[in-house]
């Protein structure tokens, strides 16, 4: 495989909850995302961003996220369960953004009818 299109630092910068993952873990998922992105019919200048968001999506699928809630003097902290991966790209905000970017970056089809 060629050089990674993005870095663990860039992936973690858009997904702060991934800071508990090692760079090696994130790099492995970057490689997986890159395999998906490399052959897409989009301009090369967009492939880093697509890889970054898809890698953040992959990383987010199995990580538990700490959440806290404060109401008056009472504070509760809990960990959310793993994300429902059966929803595909819709399961995370990063997958949703990847889909949106992909749609906007793909070449537009022009339907011409010759009479």
PDB file of N, CA and C in Angstrom:
ATOM      1  N   UNK A   1       0.844  -1.183   0.000  1.00  0.00           N
ATOM      2  CA  UNK A   1       0.000   0.000   0.000  1.00  0.00           C
ATOM      3  C   UNK A   1       0.884   1.239   0.000  1.00  0.00           C
ATOM      4  N   UNK A   2       0.413   2.298  -0.591  1.00  0.00           N
ATOM      5  CA  UNK A   2       1.143   3.553  -0.633  1.00  0.00           C
ATOM      6  C   UNK A   2       1.108   4.242   0.732  1.00  0.00           C
ATOM      7  N   UNK A   3       1.723   5.400   0.790  1.00  0.00           N
ATOM      8  CA  UNK A   3       1.722   6.178   2.030  1.00  0.00           C
ATOM      9  C   UNK A   3       0.283   6.447   2.478  1.00  0.00           C
ATOM     10  N   UNK A   4       0.043   6.436   3.791  1.00  0.00           N
ATOM     11  CA  UNK A   4      -1.321   6.742   4.274  1.00  0.00           C
ATOM     12  C   UNK A   4      -1.756   8.133   3.812  1.00  0.00           C
ATOM     13  N   UNK A   5      -3.016   8.240   3.440  1.00  0.00           N
ATOM     14  CA  UNK A   5      -3.557   9.520   2.977  1.00  0.00           C
ATOM     15  C   UNK A   5      -3.754  10.516   4.113  1.00  0.00           C
ATOM     16  N   UNK A   6      -3.859  10.029   5.346  1.00  0.00           N
ATOM     17  CA  UNK A   6      -4.047  10.907   6.500  1.00  0.00           C
ATOM     18  C   UNK A   6      -3.254  10.343   7.664  1.00  0.00           C
ATOM     19  N   UNK A   7      -3.334  11.001   8.805  1.00  0.00           N
ATOM     20  CA  UNK A   7      -2.553  10.587   9.973  1.00  0.00           C
ATOM     21  C   UNK A   7      -3.463  10.338  11.168  1.00  0.00           C
ATOM     22  N   UNK A   8      -2.973   9.558  12.135  1.00  0.00           N
ATOM     23  CA  UNK A   8      -3.758   9.375  13.364  1.00  0.00           C
ATOM     24  C   UNK A   8      -4.059  10.709  14.059  1.00  0.00           C
ATOM     25  N   UNK A   9      -3.126  11.634  14.026  1.00  0.00           N
ATOM     26  CA  UNK A   9      -3.350  12.939  14.668  1.00  0.00           C
ATOM     27  C   UNK A   9      -4.518  13.685  14.027  1.00  0.00           C
ATOM     28  N   UNK A  10      -4.619  13.635  12.709  1.00  0.00           N
ATOM     29  CA  UNK A  10      -5.724  14.311  12.028  1.00  0.00           C
ATOM     30  C   UNK A  10      -7.059  13.643  12.338  1.00  0.00           C
ATOM     31  N   UNK A  11      -7.063  12.313  12.393  1.00  0.00           N
ATOM     32  CA  UNK A  11      -8.300  11.597  12.723  1.00  0.00           C
ATOM     33  C   UNK A  11      -8.726  11.946  14.145  1.00  0.00           C
ATOM     34  N   UNK A  12      -7.781  11.924  15.078  1.00  0.00           N
ATOM     35  CA  UNK A  12      -8.105  12.226  16.478  1.00  0.00           C
ATOM     36  C   UNK A  12      -8.505  13.692  16.660  1.00  0.00           C
ATOM     37  N   UNK A  13      -8.036  14.576  15.788  1.00  0.00           N
ATOM     38  CA  UNK A  13      -8.383  15.997  15.926  1.00  0.00           C
ATOM     39  C   UNK A  13      -9.856  16.258  15.602  1.00  0.00           C
ATOM     40  N   UNK A  14     -10.473  15.415  14.768  1.00  0.00           N
ATOM     41  CA  UNK A  14     -11.895  15.610  14.467  1.00  0.00           C
ATOM     42  C   UNK A  14     -12.783  14.753  15.357  1.00  0.00           C
ATOM     43  N   UNK A  15     -12.169  13.836  16.104  1.00  0.00           N
ATOM     44  CA  UNK A  15     -12.930  12.922  16.960  1.00  0.00           C
ATOM     45  C   UNK A  15     -12.201  12.793  18.298  1.00  0.00           C
ATOM     46  N   UNK A  16     -12.405  13.760  19.164  1.00  0.00           N
ATOM     47  CA  UNK A  16     -11.677  13.821  20.445  1.00  0.00           C
ATOM     48  C   UNK A  16     -11.860  12.570  21.293  1.00  0.00           C
ATOM     49  N   UNK A  17     -12.978  11.885  21.152  1.00  0.00           N
ATOM     50  CA  UNK A  17     -13.228  10.688  21.958  1.00  0.00           C
ATOM     51  C   UNK A  17     -12.312   9.523  21.578  1.00  0.00           C
ATOM     52  N   UNK A  18     -11.548   9.672  20.507  1.00  0.00           N
ATOM     53  CA  UNK A  18     -10.641   8.610  20.082  1.00  0.00           C
ATOM     54  C   UNK A  18      -9.259   8.722  20.708  1.00  0.00           C
ATOM     55  N   UNK A  19      -9.072   9.682  21.598  1.00  0.00           N
ATOM     56  CA  UNK A  19      -7.749   9.890  22.193  1.00  0.00           C
ATOM     57  C   UNK A  19      -7.257   8.675  22.980  1.00  0.00           C
ATOM     58  N   UNK A  20      -8.170   7.810  23.408  1.00  0.00           N
ATOM     59  CA  UNK A  20      -7.760   6.620  24.157  1.00  0.00           C
ATOM     60  C   UNK A  20      -7.180   5.531  23.254  1.00  0.00           C
ATOM     61  N   UNK A  21      -7.380   5.652  21.949  1.00  0.00           N
ATOM     62  CA  UNK A  21      -6.817   4.679  21.013  1.00  0.00           C
ATOM     63  C   UNK A  21      -5.360   5.018  20.717  1.00  0.00           C
ATOM     64  N   UNK A  22      -4.549   3.990  20.539  1.00  0.00           N
ATOM     65  CA  UNK A  22      -3.145   4.229  20.182  1.00  0.00           C
ATOM     66  C   UNK A  22      -3.069   4.649  18.716  1.00  0.00           C
ATOM     67  N   UNK A  23      -1.969   5.306  18.352  1.00  0.00           N
ATOM     68  CA  UNK A  23      -1.773   5.695  16.960  1.00  0.00           C
ATOM     69  C   UNK A  23      -1.750   4.466  16.052  1.00  0.00           C
ATOM     70  N   UNK A  24      -1.215   3.344  16.545  1.00  0.00           N
ATOM     71  CA  UNK A  24      -1.163   2.122  15.752  1.00  0.00           C
ATOM     72  C   UNK A  24      -2.568   1.598  15.445  1.00  0.00           C
ATOM     73  N   UNK A  25      -3.465   1.666  16.443  1.00  0.00           N
ATOM     74  CA  UNK A  25      -4.843   1.229  16.231  1.00  0.00           C
ATOM     75  C   UNK A  25      -5.530   2.103  15.191  1.00  0.00           C
ATOM     76  N   UNK A  26      -5.335   3.411  15.308  1.00  0.00           N
ATOM     77  CA  UNK A  26      -5.960   4.342  14.360  1.00  0.00           C
ATOM     78  C   UNK A  26      -5.361   4.159  12.971  1.00  0.00           C
ATOM     79  N   UNK A  27      -4.041   3.949  12.899  1.00  0.00           N
ATOM     80  CA  UNK A  27      -3.388   3.770  11.607  1.00  0.00           C
ATOM     81  C   UNK A  27      -3.924   2.540  10.877  1.00  0.00           C
ATOM     82  N   UNK A  28      -4.190   1.491  11.591  1.00  0.00           N
ATOM     83  CA  UNK A  28      -4.761   0.287  10.980  1.00  0.00           C
ATOM     84  C   UNK A  28      -6.114   0.597  10.334  1.00  0.00           C
ATOM     85  N   UNK A  29      -6.935   1.379  11.022  1.00  0.00           N
ATOM     86  CA  UNK A  29      -8.250   1.732  10.482  1.00  0.00           C
ATOM     87  C   UNK A  29      -8.139   2.774   9.370  1.00  0.00           C
ATOM     88  N   UNK A  30      -7.097   3.596   9.415  1.00  0.00           N
ATOM     89  CA  UNK A  30      -6.823   4.514   8.297  1.00  0.00           C
ATOM     90  C   UNK A  30      -6.528   3.693   7.041  1.00  0.00           C
ATOM     91  N   UNK A  31      -5.737   2.639   7.204  1.00  0.00           N
ATOM     92  CA  UNK A  31      -5.427   1.777   6.059  1.00  0.00           C
ATOM     93  C   UNK A  31      -6.694   1.146   5.486  1.00  0.00           C
ATOM     94  N   UNK A  32      -7.582   0.700   6.367  1.00  0.00           N
ATOM     95  CA  UNK A  32      -8.854   0.130   5.905  1.00  0.00           C
ATOM     96  C   UNK A  32      -9.673   1.173   5.149  1.00  0.00           C
ATOM     97  N   UNK A  33      -9.746   2.377   5.701  1.00  0.00           N
ATOM     98  CA  UNK A  33     -10.509   3.445   5.055  1.00  0.00           C
ATOM     99  C   UNK A  33      -9.889   3.806   3.710  1.00  0.00           C
ATOM    100  N   UNK A  34      -8.569   3.837   3.671  1.00  0.00           N
ATOM    101  CA  UNK A  34      -7.883   4.199   2.433  1.00  0.00           C
ATOM    102  C   UNK A  34      -8.168   3.196   1.322  1.00  0.00           C
ATOM    103  N   UNK A  35      -8.256   1.925   1.677  1.00  0.00           N
ATOM    104  CA  UNK A  35      -8.601   0.911   0.673  1.00  0.00           C
ATOM    105  C   UNK A  35      -9.953   1.215   0.033  1.00  0.00           C
ATOM    106  N   UNK A  36     -10.878   1.728   0.834  1.00  0.00           N
ATOM    107  CA  UNK A  36     -12.207   2.071   0.324  1.00  0.00           C
ATOM    108  C   UNK A  36     -12.180   3.332  -0.539  1.00  0.00           C
ATOM    109  N   UNK A  37     -11.315   4.283  -0.176  1.00  0.00           N
ATOM    110  CA  UNK A  37     -11.322   5.605  -0.796  1.00  0.00           C
ATOM    111  C   UNK A  37     -10.444   5.682  -2.049  1.00  0.00           C
ATOM    112  N   UNK A  38      -9.358   4.929  -2.077  1.00  0.00           N
ATOM    113  CA  UNK A  38      -8.370   5.062  -3.158  1.00  0.00           C
ATOM    114  C   UNK A  38      -8.949   5.011  -4.565  1.00  0.00           C
ATOM    115  N   UNK A  39      -9.864   4.118  -4.816  1.00  0.00           N
ATOM    116  CA  UNK A  39     -10.377   3.934  -6.170  1.00  0.00           C
ATOM    117  C   UNK A  39     -11.692   4.660  -6.448  1.00  0.00           C
ATOM    118  N   UNK A  40     -12.095   5.509  -5.533  1.00  0.00           N
ATOM    119  CA  UNK A  40     -13.330   6.261  -5.763  1.00  0.00           C
ATOM    120  C   UNK A  40     -13.145   7.257  -6.904  1.00  0.00           C
ATOM    121  N   UNK A  41     -14.201   7.519  -7.657  1.00  0.00           N
ATOM    122  CA  UNK A  41     -14.097   8.477  -8.763  1.00  0.00           C
ATOM    123  C   UNK A  41     -14.213   9.923  -8.270  1.00  0.00           C
ATOM    124  N   UNK A  42     -13.270  10.328  -7.404  1.00  0.00           N
ATOM    125  CA  UNK A  42     -13.232  11.708  -6.911  1.00  0.00           C
ATOM    126  C   UNK A  42     -11.824  12.248  -7.117  1.00  0.00           C
ATOM    127  N   UNK A  43     -11.704  13.561  -7.142  1.00  0.00           N
ATOM    128  CA  UNK A  43     -10.391  14.195  -7.316  1.00  0.00           C
ATOM    129  C   UNK A  43      -9.468  13.831  -6.159  1.00  0.00           C
ATOM    130  N   UNK A  44      -8.209  13.690  -6.460  1.00  0.00           N
ATOM    131  CA  UNK A  44      -7.196  13.313  -5.467  1.00  0.00           C
ATOM    132  C   UNK A  44      -7.177  14.281  -4.288  1.00  0.00           C
ATOM    133  N   UNK A  45      -7.430  15.554  -4.532  1.00  0.00           N
ATOM    134  CA  UNK A  45      -7.375  16.547  -3.459  1.00  0.00           C
ATOM    135  C   UNK A  45      -8.415  16.299  -2.360  1.00  0.00           C
ATOM    136  N   UNK A  46      -9.446  15.519  -2.645  1.00  0.00           N
ATOM    137  CA  UNK A  46     -10.491  15.233  -1.655  1.00  0.00           C
ATOM    138  C   UNK A  46     -10.275  13.927  -0.892  1.00  0.00           C
ATOM    139  N   UNK A  47      -9.362  13.106  -1.350  1.00  0.00           N
ATOM    140  CA  UNK A  47      -9.227  11.759  -0.787  1.00  0.00           C
ATOM    141  C   UNK A  47      -8.704  11.740   0.646  1.00  0.00           C
ATOM    142  N   UNK A  48      -7.870  12.697   1.033  1.00  0.00           N
ATOM    143  CA  UNK A  48      -7.389  12.739   2.425  1.00  0.00           C
ATOM    144  C   UNK A  48      -8.557  12.972   3.370  1.00  0.00           C
ATOM    145  N   UNK A  49      -9.392  13.941   3.039  1.00  0.00           N
ATOM    146  CA  UNK A  49     -10.525  14.267   3.908  1.00  0.00           C
ATOM    147  C   UNK A  49     -11.516  13.106   3.986  1.00  0.00           C
ATOM    148  N   UNK A  50     -11.792  12.471   2.855  1.00  0.00           N
ATOM    149  CA  UNK A  50     -12.687  11.317   2.859  1.00  0.00           C
ATOM    150  C   UNK A  50     -12.110  10.188   3.713  1.00  0.00           C
ATOM    151  N   UNK A  51     -10.813   9.941   3.587  1.00  0.00           N
ATOM    152  CA  UNK A  51     -10.156   8.895   4.378  1.00  0.00           C
ATOM    153  C   UNK A  51     -10.217   9.227   5.858  1.00  0.00           C
ATOM    154  N   UNK A  52      -9.998  10.495   6.208  1.00  0.00           N
ATOM    155  CA  UNK A  52     -10.031  10.924   7.611  1.00  0.00           C
ATOM    156  C   UNK A  52     -11.401  10.669   8.237  1.00  0.00           C
ATOM    157  N   UNK A  53     -12.470  11.052   7.537  1.00  0.00           N
ATOM    158  CA  UNK A  53     -13.804  10.874   8.102  1.00  0.00           C
ATOM    159  C   UNK A  53     -14.228   9.406   8.143  1.00  0.00           C
ATOM    160  N   UNK A  54     -13.845   8.638   7.129  1.00  0.00           N
ATOM    161  CA  UNK A  54     -14.189   7.221   7.150  1.00  0.00           C
ATOM    162  C   UNK A  54     -13.405   6.500   8.243  1.00  0.00           C
ATOM    163  N   UNK A  55     -12.147   6.854   8.448  1.00  0.00           N
ATOM    164  CA  UNK A  55     -11.353   6.256   9.525  1.00  0.00           C
ATOM    165  C   UNK A  55     -11.942   6.616  10.891  1.00  0.00           C
ATOM    166  N   UNK A  56     -12.375   7.866  11.069  1.00  0.00           N
ATOM    167  CA  UNK A  56     -13.003   8.265  12.337  1.00  0.00           C
ATOM    168  C   UNK A  56     -14.287   7.468  12.557  1.00  0.00           C
ATOM    169  N   UNK A  57     -15.015   7.223  11.493  1.00  0.00           N
ATOM    170  CA  UNK A  57     -16.227   6.397  11.581  1.00  0.00           C
ATOM    171  C   UNK A  57     -15.870   4.983  12.037  1.00  0.00           C
ATOM    172  N   UNK A  58     -14.884   4.366  11.372  1.00  0.00           N
ATOM    173  CA  UNK A  58     -14.473   3.010  11.740  1.00  0.00           C
ATOM    174  C   UNK A  58     -14.016   2.949  13.196  1.00  0.00           C
ATOM    175  N   UNK A  59     -13.217   3.930  13.613  1.00  0.00           N
ATOM    176  CA  UNK A  59     -12.708   3.958  14.990  1.00  0.00           C
ATOM    177  C   UNK A  59     -13.844   4.100  15.999  1.00  0.00           C
ATOM    178  N   UNK A  60     -14.857   4.863  15.641  1.00  0.00           N
ATOM    179  CA  UNK A  60     -15.955   5.155  16.558  1.00  0.00           C
ATOM    180  C   UNK A  60     -16.908   3.983  16.758  1.00  0.00           C
ATOM    181  N   UNK A  61     -16.904   3.037  15.838  1.00  0.00           N
ATOM    182  CA  UNK A  61     -17.892   1.964  15.893  1.00  0.00           C
ATOM    183  C   UNK A  61     -17.814   1.122  17.161  1.00  0.00           C
ATOM    184  N   UNK A  62     -16.635   0.894  17.703  1.00  0.00           N
ATOM    185  CA  UNK A  62     -16.506   0.003  18.849  1.00  0.00           C
ATOM    186  C   UNK A  62     -15.981   0.669  20.108  1.00  0.00           C
ATOM    187  N   UNK A  63     -15.941   1.982  20.128  1.00  0.00           N
ATOM    188  CA  UNK A  63     -15.412   2.662  21.314  1.00  0.00           C
ATOM    189  C   UNK A  63     -16.567   3.159  22.169  1.00  0.00           C
ATOM    190  N   UNK A  64     -16.412   3.008  23.455  1.00  0.00           N
ATOM    191  CA  UNK A  64     -17.429   3.514  24.377  1.00  0.00           C
ATOM    192  C   UNK A  64     -17.079   4.961  24.712  1.00  0.00           C
ATOM    193  N   UNK A  65     -18.079   5.820  24.753  1.00  0.00           N
ATOM    194  CA  UNK A  65     -17.846   7.230  24.989  1.00  0.00           C
ATOM    195  C   UNK A  65     -18.365   7.629  26.364  1.00  0.00           C
ATOM    196  N   UNK A  66     -17.510   8.310  27.118  1.00  0.00           N
ATOM    197  CA  UNK A  66     -17.922   8.813  28.419  1.00  0.00           C
ATOM    198  C   UNK A  66     -18.810  10.032  28.212  1.00  0.00           C
ATOM    199  N   UNK A  67     -19.870  10.098  28.981  1.00  0.00           N
ATOM    200  CA  UNK A  67     -20.778  11.235  28.918  1.00  0.00           C
ATOM    201  C   UNK A  67     -21.114  11.634  30.339  1.00  0.00           C
ATOM    202  N   UNK A  68     -21.319  12.917  30.550  1.00  0.00           N
ATOM    203  CA  UNK A  68     -21.711  13.355  31.888  1.00  0.00           C
ATOM    204  C   UNK A  68     -22.875  14.328  31.781  1.00  0.00           C
ATOM    205  N   UNK A  69     -23.616  14.387  32.853  1.00  0.00           N
ATOM    206  CA  UNK A  69     -24.808  15.229  32.894  1.00  0.00           C
ATOM    207  C   UNK A  69     -24.844  15.873  34.279  1.00  0.00           C
ATOM    208  N   UNK A  70     -25.039  17.183  34.310  1.00  0.00           N
ATOM    209  CA  UNK A  70     -25.115  17.885  35.581  1.00  0.00           C
ATOM    210  C   UNK A  70     -26.460  18.597  35.660  1.00  0.00           C
ATOM    211  N   UNK A  71     -27.184  18.326  36.741  1.00  0.00           N
ATOM    212  CA  UNK A  71     -28.448  19.000  37.004  1.00  0.00           C
ATOM    213  C   UNK A  71     -28.356  19.525  38.427  1.00  0.00           C
ATOM    214  N   UNK A  72     -28.212  20.845  38.543  1.00  0.00           N
ATOM    215  CA  UNK A  72     -28.047  21.430  39.878  1.00  0.00           C
ATOM    216  C   UNK A  72     -26.797  20.867  40.535  1.00  0.00           C
ATOM    217  N   UNK A  73     -26.923  20.422  41.786  1.00  0.00           N
ATOM    218  CA  UNK A  73     -25.750  19.897  42.484  1.00  0.00           C
ATOM    219  C   UNK A  73     -25.447  18.427  42.168  1.00  0.00           C
ATOM    220  N   UNK A  74     -26.266  17.818  41.340  1.00  0.00           N
ATOM    221  CA  UNK A  74     -26.099  16.382  41.041  1.00  0.00           C
ATOM    222  C   UNK A  74     -25.416  16.213  39.691  1.00  0.00           C
ATOM    223  N   UNK A  75     -24.363  15.399  39.690  1.00  0.00           N
ATOM    224  CA  UNK A  75     -23.648  15.104  38.460  1.00  0.00           C
ATOM    225  C   UNK A  75     -23.604  13.595  38.260  1.00  0.00           C
ATOM    226  N   UNK A  76     -23.986  13.161  37.048  1.00  0.00           N
ATOM    227  CA  UNK A  76     -23.926  11.735  36.715  1.00  0.00           C
ATOM    228  C   UNK A  76     -22.946  11.559  35.560  1.00  0.00           C
ATOM    229  N   UNK A  77     -22.112  10.537  35.656  1.00  0.00           N
ATOM    230  CA  UNK A  77     -21.197  10.196  34.573  1.00  0.00           C
ATOM    231  C   UNK A  77     -21.434   8.740  34.209  1.00  0.00           C
ATOM    232  N   UNK A  78     -21.525   8.478  32.925  1.00  0.00           N
ATOM    233  CA  UNK A  78     -21.756   7.126  32.484  1.00  0.00           C
ATOM    234  C   UNK A  78     -21.063   6.928  31.149  1.00  0.00           C
ATOM    235  N   UNK A  79     -20.973   5.696  30.733  1.00  0.00           N
ATOM    236  CA  UNK A  79     -20.369   5.365  29.455  1.00  0.00           C
ATOM    237  C   UNK A  79     -21.453   4.815  28.555  1.00  0.00           C
ATOM    238  N   UNK A  80     -21.532   5.409  27.378  1.00  0.00           N
ATOM    239  CA  UNK A  80     -22.543   4.921  26.432  1.00  0.00           C
ATOM    240  C   UNK A  80     -22.097   3.588  25.867  1.00  0.00           C
ATOM    241  N   UNK A  81     -23.036   2.804  25.440  1.00  0.00           N
ATOM    242  CA  UNK A  81     -22.704   1.498  24.868  1.00  0.00           C
ATOM    243  C   UNK A  81     -22.106   1.691  23.486  1.00  0.00           C
ATOM    244  N   UNK A  82     -21.564   0.652  22.957  1.00  0.00           N
ATOM    245  CA  UNK A  82     -20.994   0.710  21.618  1.00  0.00           C
ATOM    246  C   UNK A  82     -22.078   1.130  20.623  1.00  0.00           C
ATOM    247  N   UNK A  83     -21.671   1.776  19.576  1.00  0.00           N
ATOM    248  CA  UNK A  83     -22.583   2.281  18.558  1.00  0.00           C
ATOM    249  C   UNK A  83     -23.181   1.122  17.768  1.00  0.00           C
ATOM    250  N   UNK A  84     -24.429   1.259  17.379  1.00  0.00           N
ATOM    251  CA  UNK A  84     -25.114   0.232  16.594  1.00  0.00           C
ATOM    252  C   UNK A  84     -24.574   0.249  15.166  1.00  0.00           C
ATOM    253  N   UNK A  85     -23.659  -0.664  14.868  1.00  0.00           N
ATOM    254  CA  UNK A  85     -23.014  -0.678  13.553  1.00  0.00           C
ATOM    255  C   UNK A  85     -23.935  -1.194  12.451  1.00  0.00           C
ATOM    256  N   UNK A  86     -25.105  -1.697  12.809  1.00  0.00           N
ATOM    257  CA  UNK A  86     -26.027  -2.179  11.777  1.00  0.00           C
ATOM    258  C   UNK A  86     -26.611  -1.021  10.961  1.00  0.00           C
ATOM    259  N   UNK A  87     -26.415   0.200  11.423  1.00  0.00           N
ATOM    260  CA  UNK A  87     -26.913   1.368  10.703  1.00  0.00           C
ATOM    261  C   UNK A  87     -25.963   1.829   9.606  1.00  0.00           C
ATOM    262  N   UNK A  88     -24.840   1.132   9.452  1.00  0.00           N
ATOM    263  CA  UNK A  88     -23.876   1.496   8.411  1.00  0.00           C
ATOM    264  C   UNK A  88     -23.266   2.864   8.668  1.00  0.00           C
ATOM    265  N   UNK A  89     -23.094   3.632   7.624  1.00  0.00           N
ATOM    266  CA  UNK A  89     -22.474   4.953   7.746  1.00  0.00           C
ATOM    267  C   UNK A  89     -23.323   5.914   8.573  1.00  0.00           C
ATOM    268  N   UNK A  90     -24.604   5.643   8.685  1.00  0.00           N
ATOM    269  CA  UNK A  90     -25.471   6.506   9.488  1.00  0.00           C
ATOM    270  C   UNK A  90     -25.257   6.325  10.989  1.00  0.00           C
ATOM    271  N   UNK A  91     -24.470   5.344  11.385  1.00  0.00           N
ATOM    272  CA  UNK A  91     -24.273   5.039  12.806  1.00  0.00           C
ATOM    273  C   UNK A  91     -23.455   6.094  13.540  1.00  0.00           C
ATOM    274  N   UNK A  92     -22.646   6.868  12.820  1.00  0.00           N
ATOM    275  CA  UNK A  92     -21.832   7.892  13.482  1.00  0.00           C
ATOM    276  C   UNK A  92     -21.925   9.203  12.708  1.00  0.00           C
ATOM    277  N   UNK A  93     -21.667  10.316  13.372  1.00  0.00           N
ATOM    278  CA  UNK A  93     -21.641  11.596  12.653  1.00  0.00           C
ATOM    279  C   UNK A  93     -20.534  11.632  11.593  1.00  0.00           C
ATOM    280  N   UNK A  94     -19.464  10.873  11.833  1.00  0.00           N
ATOM    281  CA  UNK A  94     -18.347  10.853  10.889  1.00  0.00           C
ATOM    282  C   UNK A  94     -18.721  10.088   9.626  1.00  0.00           C
ATOM    283  N   UNK A  95     -19.473   9.005   9.776  1.00  0.00           N
ATOM    284  CA  UNK A  95     -19.966   8.268   8.621  1.00  0.00           C
ATOM    285  C   UNK A  95     -20.967   9.092   7.833  1.00  0.00           C
ATOM    286  N   UNK A  96     -21.802   9.830   8.530  1.00  0.00           N
ATOM    287  CA  UNK A  96     -22.776  10.690   7.863  1.00  0.00           C
ATOM    288  C   UNK A  96     -22.069  11.791   7.077  1.00  0.00           C
ATOM    289  N   UNK A  97     -21.031  12.376   7.681  1.00  0.00           N
ATOM    290  CA  UNK A  97     -20.276  13.426   6.990  1.00  0.00           C
ATOM    291  C   UNK A  97     -19.525  12.839   5.796  1.00  0.00           C
ATOM    292  N   UNK A  98     -18.985  11.641   5.944  1.00  0.00           N
ATOM    293  CA  UNK A  98     -18.319  10.960   4.821  1.00  0.00           C
ATOM    294  C   UNK A  98     -19.296  10.815   3.658  1.00  0.00           C
ATOM    295  N   UNK A  99     -20.514  10.366   3.943  1.00  0.00           N
ATOM    296  CA  UNK A  99     -21.521  10.211   2.888  1.00  0.00           C
ATOM    297  C   UNK A  99     -21.822  11.544   2.217  1.00  0.00           C
ATOM    298  N   UNK A 100     -21.981  12.599   3.023  1.00  0.00           N
ATOM    299  CA  UNK A 100     -22.285  13.919   2.474  1.00  0.00           C
ATOM    300  C   UNK A 100     -21.145  14.412   1.579  1.00  0.00           C
ATOM    301  N   UNK A 101     -19.912  14.261   2.067  1.00  0.00           N
ATOM    302  CA  UNK A 101     -18.751  14.693   1.288  1.00  0.00           C
ATOM    303  C   UNK A 101     -18.642  13.900  -0.010  1.00  0.00           C
ATOM    304  N   UNK A 102     -18.833  12.607   0.087  1.00  0.00           N
ATOM    305  CA  UNK A 102     -18.720  11.749  -1.091  1.00  0.00           C
ATOM    306  C   UNK A 102     -19.718  12.174  -2.159  1.00  0.00           C
ATOM    307  N   UNK A 103     -20.938  12.446  -1.746  1.00  0.00           N
ATOM    308  CA  UNK A 103     -21.954  12.884  -2.710  1.00  0.00           C
ATOM    309  C   UNK A 103     -21.576  14.215  -3.356  1.00  0.00           C
ATOM    310  N   UNK A 104     -20.993  15.123  -2.578  1.00  0.00           N
ATOM    311  CA  UNK A 104     -20.650  16.427  -3.145  1.00  0.00           C
ATOM    312  C   UNK A 104     -19.385  16.382  -4.000  1.00  0.00           C
ATOM    313  N   UNK A 105     -18.495  15.415  -3.747  1.00  0.00           N
ATOM    314  CA  UNK A 105     -17.235  15.330  -4.487  1.00  0.00           C
ATOM    315  C   UNK A 105     -17.318  14.467  -5.747  1.00  0.00           C
ATOM    316  N   UNK A 106     -18.281  13.561  -5.809  1.00  0.00           N
ATOM    317  CA  UNK A 106     -18.397  12.705  -6.994  1.00  0.00           C
ATOM    318  C   UNK A 106     -18.745  13.560  -8.202  1.00  0.00           C
ATOM    319  N   UNK A 107     -18.217  13.173  -9.364  1.00  0.00           N
ATOM    320  CA  UNK A 107     -18.570  13.923 -10.577  1.00  0.00           C
ATOM    321  C   UNK A 107     -20.086  13.868 -10.807  1.00  0.00           C
ATOM    322  N   UNK A 108     -20.618  14.979 -11.221  1.00  0.00           N
ATOM    323  CA  UNK A 108     -22.056  15.043 -11.485  1.00  0.00           C
ATOM    324  C   UNK A 108     -22.332  14.436 -12.861  1.00  0.00           C
ATOM    325  N   UNK A 109     -23.391  13.653 -12.925  1.00  0.00           N
ATOM    326  CA  UNK A 109     -23.780  13.056 -14.192  1.00  0.00           C
ATOM    327  C   UNK A 109     -24.676  14.031 -14.955  1.00  0.00           C
ATOM    328  N   UNK A 110     -24.409  14.123 -16.218  1.00  0.00           N
ATOM    329  CA  UNK A 110     -25.233  14.979 -17.074  1.00  0.00           C
ATOM    330  C   UNK A 110     -26.005  14.066 -18.023  1.00  0.00           C
ATOM    331  N   UNK A 111     -27.297  14.219 -18.010  1.00  0.00           N
ATOM    332  CA  UNK A 111     -28.137  13.427 -18.904  1.00  0.00           C
ATOM    333  C   UNK A 111     -28.507  14.288 -20.111  1.00  0.00           C
ATOM    334  N   UNK A 112     -27.978  13.906 -21.250  1.00  0.00           N
ATOM    335  CA  UNK A 112     -28.283  14.616 -22.494  1.00  0.00           C
ATOM    336  C   UNK A 112     -29.065  13.698 -23.405  1.00  0.00           C
ATOM    337  N   UNK A 113     -30.049  14.242 -23.994  1.00  0.00           N
ATOM    338  CA  UNK A 113     -30.824  13.492 -24.973  1.00  0.00           C
ATOM    339  C   UNK A 113     -30.653  14.147 -26.324  1.00  0.00           C
ATOM    340  N   UNK A 114     -30.221  13.369 -27.273  1.00  0.00           N
ATOM    341  CA  UNK A 114     -30.044  13.888 -28.633  1.00  0.00           C
ATOM    342  C   UNK A 114     -31.295  13.544 -29.426  1.00  0.00           C
ATOM    343  N   UNK A 115     -31.837  14.564 -30.020  1.00  0.00           N
ATOM    344  CA  UNK A 115     -33.066  14.385 -30.798  1.00  0.00           C
ATOM    345  C   UNK A 115     -32.739  14.420 -32.266  1.00  0.00           C
TER     346      UNK A 115
END
